[in-house]
Amino acid sequence: MKSLPLHYLAMLLTSIASTPLSGADKPVSHPAIRLPVLAKDRPLVKVGAFYVDPLKGDDSGPGSVEKPWRTVQASLLRLGPGQTLYLRGGI
């Protein structure tokens, strides 16, 4: 038996690999394990919550809802593990 040249073998393998299996037009996936929770549906955290507002904030403030920080950079330097940072509307 005569062997095929290498480029013919490569073309044959490529065509076999790109052929869909028995009617599989789309990749098959499993359903979502749980539905995503939208941000508007989550309750705000009361303890360990800090705020950033680029329009009304001040980086020297406490980061509270009444006196938010101005920049994310300044807030990241002050946050600790488990604390939440809320970004208020801005530009």
Rosetta silent file (secondary structure, phi, psi, omega in degrees, C-alpha in Angstrom):
SEQUENCE: MKSLPLHYLAMLLTSIASTPLSGADKPVSHPAIRLPVLAKDRPLVKVGAFYVDPLKGDDSGPGSVEKPWRTVQASLLRLGPGQTLYLRGGI
SCORE:     score description
SCORE:     0.000 S_00000001
   1 L     0.000  134.858 -178.755    0.000    0.000    0.000 S_00000001
   2 L   -85.886  135.878 -179.038    1.274    3.410   -0.980 S_00000001
   3 L   -84.275  148.885  179.157    1.350    6.078    1.750 S_00000001
   4 L   -77.539  147.582  172.890   -0.325    9.454    1.257 S_00000001
   5 L   -62.666  153.810 -173.704    1.774   12.622    1.180 S_00000001
   6 H   -60.122  -37.982 -178.397    1.731   14.490    4.484 S_00000001
   7 H   -69.604  -29.307  174.888   -0.275   17.484    3.188 S_00000001
   8 H   -68.666  -39.460  178.392   -3.082   15.182    1.980 S_00000001
   9 H   -64.418  -40.444  178.267   -3.224   13.576    5.395 S_00000001
  10 H   -63.992  -42.430  178.277   -3.398   16.997    7.065 S_00000001
  11 H   -64.205  -38.777  179.614   -6.282   18.071    4.776 S_00000001
  12 H   -64.941  -45.967  179.328   -8.148   14.828    5.523 S_00000001
  13 H   -64.392  -37.475  178.515   -7.782   15.255    9.279 S_00000001
  14 H   -64.730  -42.439 -179.448   -8.865   18.905    9.063 S_00000001
  15 H   -68.699  -35.043  178.017  -12.021   18.034    7.140 S_00000001
  16 H   -68.865  -41.553 -177.992  -12.911   15.265    9.593 S_00000001
  17 H   -68.168  -29.832 -177.689  -12.352   17.536   12.601 S_00000001
  18 L   -90.264   -2.209  178.583  -14.510   20.339   11.162 S_00000001
  19 L   -80.401  125.637  179.906  -17.458   18.068   10.304 S_00000001
  20 L   -66.731  148.697  179.107  -20.300   18.466   12.828 S_00000001
  21 L   -82.262  129.855  173.224  -21.368   15.369   14.688 S_00000001
  22 L    20.232   66.657  173.116  -24.817   13.966   13.870 S_00000001
  23 L    77.455   15.061  178.977  -26.830   17.163   13.504 S_00000001
  24 L   -83.321   90.233 -179.297  -25.115   19.205   16.205 S_00000001
  25 L   -77.795  -36.699 -178.725  -25.572   22.674   14.723 S_00000001
  26 L  -120.400  152.424  175.003  -24.983   24.531   17.985 S_00000001
  27 L   -62.537  140.676 -179.570  -22.824   23.680   20.959 S_00000001
  28 L   -91.825  134.057 -179.487  -24.823   21.898   23.617 S_00000001
  29 L  -134.680  166.230  178.129  -24.732   23.410   27.092 S_00000001
  30 L   -90.657  158.790  177.219  -26.411   22.833   30.395 S_00000001
  31 L   -68.448  159.863  179.560  -29.039   25.196   31.824 S_00000001
  32 L   -60.075  139.109  179.889  -27.943   27.878   34.251 S_00000001
  33 L   -69.683  -41.240  176.678  -27.419   26.578   37.768 S_00000001
  34 L  -146.168  153.385 -179.652  -28.946   29.704   39.281 S_00000001
  35 L   -76.050  144.761  177.979  -30.420   32.870   37.910 S_00000001
  36 L   -69.253  147.595  177.764  -28.311   36.035   38.119 S_00000001
  37 L   -99.726  121.565 -179.854  -29.319   38.587   40.737 S_00000001
  38 L   -72.772  148.714 -178.315  -29.639   42.080   39.330 S_00000001
  39 H   -59.256  -35.004 -179.041  -27.987   44.903   41.253 S_00000001
  40 H   -69.472  -17.995 -179.159  -31.323   46.683   41.657 S_00000001
  41 H   -93.707   -7.586 -179.351  -32.728   43.599   43.423 S_00000001
  42 L   -87.733  138.526  176.196  -29.930   43.353   46.011 S_00000001
  43 L   -73.759  148.151  177.357  -30.384   45.036   49.380 S_00000001
  44 L   -73.141  141.620  177.783  -27.803   47.666   50.329 S_00000001
  45 L   -77.161  136.038 -179.165  -25.295   46.623   52.974 S_00000001
  46 L   -90.488  -45.901 -177.171  -25.570   48.684   56.159 S_00000001
  47 L   -97.635  134.919  178.892  -22.327   47.797   57.975 S_00000001
  48 L    76.885   23.190  179.885  -19.020   48.123   56.154 S_00000001
  49 E  -104.937  134.211  178.622  -20.526   50.108   53.270 S_00000001
  50 E  -132.069  159.357 -172.068  -18.724   53.072   51.762 S_00000001
  51 E  -130.458  149.586  173.459  -19.608   55.372   48.878 S_00000001
  52 E  -125.258  131.377  175.539  -17.912   57.214   46.016 S_00000001
  53 L  -136.548  108.436 -175.634  -19.522   60.179   44.275 S_00000001
  54 L   -67.041  -17.215 -178.934  -17.331   61.941   41.679 S_00000001
  55 L   -94.476  -41.766 -174.830  -19.512   65.079   41.715 S_00000001
  56 L  -110.628    0.005 -173.976  -20.258   65.645   45.425 S_00000001
  57 L   -82.108  167.585  177.711  -17.527   63.600   47.089 S_00000001
  58 L  -145.524  121.633 -176.091  -14.423   64.581   49.033 S_00000001
  59 L   -65.934  -13.643  177.991  -11.485   62.189   49.468 S_00000001
  60 L   -91.214   -2.968 -179.603  -10.818   63.530   52.955 S_00000001
  61 L   -79.674 -179.107 -177.096  -14.343   62.582   54.112 S_00000001
  62 L   -81.842  -10.939 -178.489  -15.449   59.385   55.872 S_00000001
  63 L    82.850   16.350 -179.737  -16.922   57.727   52.744 S_00000001
  64 L   -79.728  174.084  178.814  -20.429   57.654   54.199 S_00000001
  65 L   -65.655  -32.455  178.479  -23.604   58.110   52.157 S_00000001
  66 L   -77.924  -34.595 -179.009  -23.816   61.712   53.409 S_00000001
  67 L  -130.839   76.278 -176.331  -20.093   62.458   52.816 S_00000001
  68 L   -74.353  163.546  171.821  -18.822   60.107   50.087 S_00000001
  69 E   -74.969  162.065 -177.935  -15.296   59.889   48.752 S_00000001
  70 L   -93.157  -37.910 -174.433  -14.620   61.505   45.406 S_00000001
  71 L  -120.519  150.526  176.159  -12.331   58.969   43.691 S_00000001
  72 H   -66.679  -38.580 -179.109  -12.186   55.200   43.507 S_00000001
  73 H   -57.211  -47.619  179.986   -8.403   55.344   43.920 S_00000001
  74 H   -65.416  -36.124 -178.674   -8.633   57.052   47.313 S_00000001
  75 H   -71.144  -36.784 -179.684  -11.346   54.665   48.470 S_00000001
  76 H   -64.895  -27.557  177.247   -9.404   51.534   47.511 S_00000001
  77 H   -72.165  -20.552 -176.014   -6.566   52.657   49.773 S_00000001
  78 H  -103.541  -20.151 -176.434   -8.979   52.769   52.732 S_00000001
  79 L   -73.371  148.808  175.959  -11.159   49.691   52.186 S_00000001
  80 L  -117.772  176.701  179.248  -10.547   46.460   54.040 S_00000001
  81 L   -59.985  136.905  177.248  -11.614   42.848   53.441 S_00000001
  82 L    83.698   -3.931  179.187  -15.370   42.337   53.469 S_00000001
  83 L   -89.855  151.721 -175.499  -16.223   46.012   53.034 S_00000001
  84 E  -112.501  137.171  177.841  -18.459   47.165   50.177 S_00000001
  85 E  -114.995  122.466  177.037  -17.905   50.187   47.931 S_00000001
  86 E  -102.365  132.574  178.026  -20.902   51.709   46.174 S_00000001
  87 E   -98.284  117.781  179.378  -20.314   53.932   43.138 S_00000001
  88 L   -82.121  165.084  179.612  -22.818   56.763   42.968 S_00000001
  89 L   -60.835  149.214 -178.661  -23.912   58.368   39.699 S_00000001
  90 L  -159.710 -146.100 -176.082  -21.496   60.765   38.114 S_00000001
  91 L   -68.237    0.000    0.000  -20.041   61.910   34.839 S_00000001
